[in-house]
Amino acid sequence: MAPSCPVCRSVRIETRQYGKKVGGTIGAVAGATSGAALVLSGAEVGAIAGAVAGPVGSAFGAITGSVLAMLIGGATGCAAGAAFGEVIDDNVLDKYRCADCGYTFGSRPS
Ligand SMILES: [Zn+2]
């Protein structure tokens, strides 16, 4: 069901997802940071796996493992942060803004 403005009944409603955006950004940073901790183990695993192919394979494996750890950490953190921010949007912030009268309101009638 599309939300409508409680003041003027307009259905031209903009969704403001501050929490989701901020949460996603914070989560991505936090995830990449914790991913950096995984980089060491990722590099280690990659180096061991790559060692089968010789020294070049070992270096390549270490880089691949590091990058993967960063990507996975960042993506996981971003998803978690966005999900958390969405909860904030739903429960705390005024999520919707009326394009006609400028009134802001949450998803639940207050
Ligand atoms: Zn309105």
PDB file of C-alpha atoms and ligand atoms in Angstrom:
ATOM      1  CA  MET A   1       0.000   0.000   0.000  1.00  0.00           C
ATOM      2  CA  ALA A   2       1.454   3.357  -1.003  1.00  0.00           C
ATOM      3  CA  PRO A   3       1.663   5.894   1.796  1.00  0.00           C
ATOM      4  CA  SER A   4      -0.317   9.101   1.544  1.00  0.00           C
ATOM      5  CA  CYS A   5       0.207  12.424   3.262  1.00  0.00           C
ATOM      6  CA  PRO A   6      -1.710  12.612   6.565  1.00  0.00           C
ATOM      7  CA  VAL A   7      -2.136  16.373   6.085  1.00  0.00           C
ATOM      8  CA  CYS A   8      -3.184  16.877   2.462  1.00  0.00           C
ATOM      9  CA  ARG A   9      -3.796  13.262   1.407  1.00  0.00           C
ATOM     10  CA  SER A  10      -1.341  13.605  -1.451  1.00  0.00           C
ATOM     11  CA  VAL A  11       0.143  10.377  -2.733  1.00  0.00           C
ATOM     12  CA  ARG A  12       3.217  12.163  -4.091  1.00  0.00           C
ATOM     13  CA  ILE A  13       5.439  10.931  -1.304  1.00  0.00           C
ATOM     14  CA  GLU A  14       9.210  10.908  -1.323  1.00  0.00           C
ATOM     15  CA  THR A  15      11.020   8.278   0.660  1.00  0.00           C
ATOM     16  CA  ARG A  16      13.931   9.479   2.710  1.00  0.00           C
ATOM     17  CA  GLN A  17      16.252   6.706   3.693  1.00  0.00           C
ATOM     18  CA  TYR A  18      18.874   8.524   5.694  1.00  0.00           C
ATOM     19  CA  GLY A  19      19.349   5.685   8.126  1.00  0.00           C
ATOM     20  CA  LYS A  20      19.770   3.140   5.372  1.00  0.00           C
ATOM     21  CA  LYS A  21      22.320   5.244   3.510  1.00  0.00           C
ATOM     22  CA  VAL A  22      24.286   6.179   6.594  1.00  0.00           C
ATOM     23  CA  GLY A  23      24.035   2.671   7.995  1.00  0.00           C
ATOM     24  CA  GLY A  24      25.186   1.167   4.734  1.00  0.00           C
ATOM     25  CA  THR A  25      28.172   3.518   4.559  1.00  0.00           C
ATOM     26  CA  ILE A  26      29.173   2.921   8.158  1.00  0.00           C
ATOM     27  CA  GLY A  27      28.660  -0.800   7.704  1.00  0.00           C
ATOM     28  CA  ALA A  28      30.796  -0.872   4.575  1.00  0.00           C
ATOM     29  CA  VAL A  29      33.614   0.956   6.330  1.00  0.00           C
ATOM     30  CA  ALA A  30      33.336  -1.212   9.415  1.00  0.00           C
ATOM     31  CA  GLY A  31      33.106  -4.323   7.265  1.00  0.00           C
ATOM     32  CA  ALA A  32      36.135  -3.367   5.195  1.00  0.00           C
ATOM     33  CA  THR A  33      38.038  -2.663   8.399  1.00  0.00           C
ATOM     34  CA  SER A  34      37.170  -5.995   9.916  1.00  0.00           C
ATOM     35  CA  GLY A  35      37.805  -7.430   6.456  1.00  0.00           C
ATOM     36  CA  ALA A  36      41.334  -6.068   6.768  1.00  0.00           C
ATOM     37  CA  ALA A  37      41.786  -8.386   9.716  1.00  0.00           C
ATOM     38  CA  LEU A  38      40.629 -11.213   7.497  1.00  0.00           C
ATOM     39  CA  VAL A  39      43.081 -10.123   4.827  1.00  0.00           C
ATOM     40  CA  LEU A  40      45.940 -11.662   6.781  1.00  0.00           C
ATOM     41  CA  SER A  41      44.255 -15.034   7.003  1.00  0.00           C
ATOM     42  CA  GLY A  42      42.956 -14.643   3.450  1.00  0.00           C
ATOM     43  CA  ALA A  43      46.456 -13.906   2.227  1.00  0.00           C
ATOM     44  CA  GLU A  44      47.743 -16.872   4.158  1.00  0.00           C
ATOM     45  CA  VAL A  45      45.198 -19.256   2.706  1.00  0.00           C
ATOM     46  CA  GLY A  46      45.769 -17.799  -0.750  1.00  0.00           C
ATOM     47  CA  ALA A  47      49.524 -18.130  -0.386  1.00  0.00           C
ATOM     48  CA  ILE A  48      49.208 -21.761   0.687  1.00  0.00           C
ATOM     49  CA  ALA A  49      46.815 -22.549  -2.140  1.00  0.00           C
ATOM     50  CA  GLY A  50      48.978 -20.662  -4.611  1.00  0.00           C
ATOM     51  CA  ALA A  51      52.171 -22.306  -3.364  1.00  0.00           C
ATOM     52  CA  VAL A  52      51.193 -25.375  -5.349  1.00  0.00           C
ATOM     53  CA  ALA A  53      51.793 -23.324  -8.493  1.00  0.00           C
ATOM     54  CA  GLY A  54      55.160 -22.021  -7.301  1.00  0.00           C
ATOM     55  CA  PRO A  55      56.382 -18.622  -5.990  1.00  0.00           C
ATOM     56  CA  VAL A  56      54.429 -16.612  -8.548  1.00  0.00           C
ATOM     57  CA  GLY A  57      51.291 -18.549  -7.747  1.00  0.00           C
ATOM     58  CA  SER A  58      51.915 -17.952  -4.063  1.00  0.00           C
ATOM     59  CA  ALA A  59      52.103 -14.161  -4.486  1.00  0.00           C
ATOM     60  CA  PHE A  60      49.102 -14.148  -6.784  1.00  0.00           C
ATOM     61  CA  GLY A  61      47.181 -16.305  -4.326  1.00  0.00           C
ATOM     62  CA  ALA A  62      48.025 -13.957  -1.462  1.00  0.00           C
ATOM     63  CA  ILE A  63      46.758 -10.923  -3.393  1.00  0.00           C
ATOM     64  CA  THR A  64      43.599 -12.717  -4.470  1.00  0.00           C
ATOM     65  CA  GLY A  65      42.948 -13.865  -0.917  1.00  0.00           C
ATOM     66  CA  SER A  66      43.434 -10.322   0.418  1.00  0.00           C
ATOM     67  CA  VAL A  67      41.125  -8.737  -2.129  1.00  0.00           C
ATOM     68  CA  LEU A  68      38.452 -11.345  -1.560  1.00  0.00           C
ATOM     69  CA  ALA A  69      38.621 -10.827   2.208  1.00  0.00           C
ATOM     70  CA  MET A  70      38.206  -7.055   1.770  1.00  0.00           C
ATOM     71  CA  LEU A  71      35.319  -7.430  -0.652  1.00  0.00           C
ATOM     72  CA  ILE A  72      33.509  -9.963   1.482  1.00  0.00           C
ATOM     73  CA  GLY A  73      34.061  -7.887   4.623  1.00  0.00           C
ATOM     74  CA  GLY A  74      32.854  -4.704   2.943  1.00  0.00           C
ATOM     75  CA  ALA A  75      29.812  -6.279   1.321  1.00  0.00           C
ATOM     76  CA  THR A  76      28.788  -8.073   4.497  1.00  0.00           C
ATOM     77  CA  GLY A  77      29.244  -4.930   6.574  1.00  0.00           C
ATOM     78  CA  CYS A  78      27.322  -2.821   4.074  1.00  0.00           C
ATOM     79  CA  ALA A  79      24.386  -5.229   4.027  1.00  0.00           C
ATOM     80  CA  ALA A  80      24.335  -5.428   7.810  1.00  0.00           C
ATOM     81  CA  GLY A  81      24.619  -1.650   8.152  1.00  0.00           C
ATOM     82  CA  ALA A  82      21.871  -1.029   5.605  1.00  0.00           C
ATOM     83  CA  ALA A  83      19.584  -3.497   7.334  1.00  0.00           C
ATOM     84  CA  PHE A  84      20.265  -1.813  10.652  1.00  0.00           C
ATOM     85  CA  GLY A  85      19.711   1.628   9.124  1.00  0.00           C
ATOM     86  CA  GLU A  86      16.432   0.461   7.644  1.00  0.00           C
ATOM     87  CA  VAL A  87      15.232  -0.461  11.118  1.00  0.00           C
ATOM     88  CA  ILE A  88      16.192   3.035  12.266  1.00  0.00           C
ATOM     89  CA  ASP A  89      14.321   4.500   9.298  1.00  0.00           C
ATOM     90  CA  ASP A  90      11.239   2.482  10.115  1.00  0.00           C
ATOM     91  CA  ASN A  91      11.167   3.113  13.822  1.00  0.00           C
ATOM     92  CA  VAL A  92      12.943   6.350  14.611  1.00  0.00           C
ATOM     93  CA  LEU A  93      13.168   8.740  11.686  1.00  0.00           C
ATOM     94  CA  ASP A  94      10.461  10.361   9.666  1.00  0.00           C
ATOM     95  CA  LYS A  95      10.714   8.189   6.624  1.00  0.00           C
ATOM     96  CA  TYR A  96       8.384   9.932   4.214  1.00  0.00           C
ATOM     97  CA  ARG A  97       8.116  13.470   2.920  1.00  0.00           C
ATOM     98  CA  CYS A  98       5.114  14.877   1.139  1.00  0.00           C
ATOM     99  CA  ALA A  99       6.107  16.414  -2.185  1.00  0.00           C
ATOM    100  CA  ASP A 100       3.115  18.736  -2.121  1.00  0.00           C
ATOM    101  CA  CYS A 101       3.119  20.269   1.333  1.00  0.00           C
ATOM    102  CA  GLY A 102       6.518  19.236   2.646  1.00  0.00           C
ATOM    103  CA  TYR A 103       5.154  17.418   5.670  1.00  0.00           C
ATOM    104  CA  THR A 104       7.383  14.639   6.975  1.00  0.00           C
ATOM    105  CA  PHE A 105       6.034  11.583   8.688  1.00  0.00           C
ATOM    106  CA  GLY A 106       6.994   8.087   9.700  1.00  0.00           C
ATOM    107  CA  SER A 107       5.729   4.829   8.301  1.00  0.00           C
ATOM    108  CA  ARG A 108       3.466   4.373  11.281  1.00  0.00           C
ATOM    109  CA  PRO A 109       0.767   6.887  12.233  1.00  0.00           C
ATOM    110  CA  SER A 110       1.796   8.672  15.399  1.00  0.00           C
TER     111      SER A 110
HETATM  112 ZN    ZN B   1       1.038  16.770   2.105  1.00  0.00          ZN
END
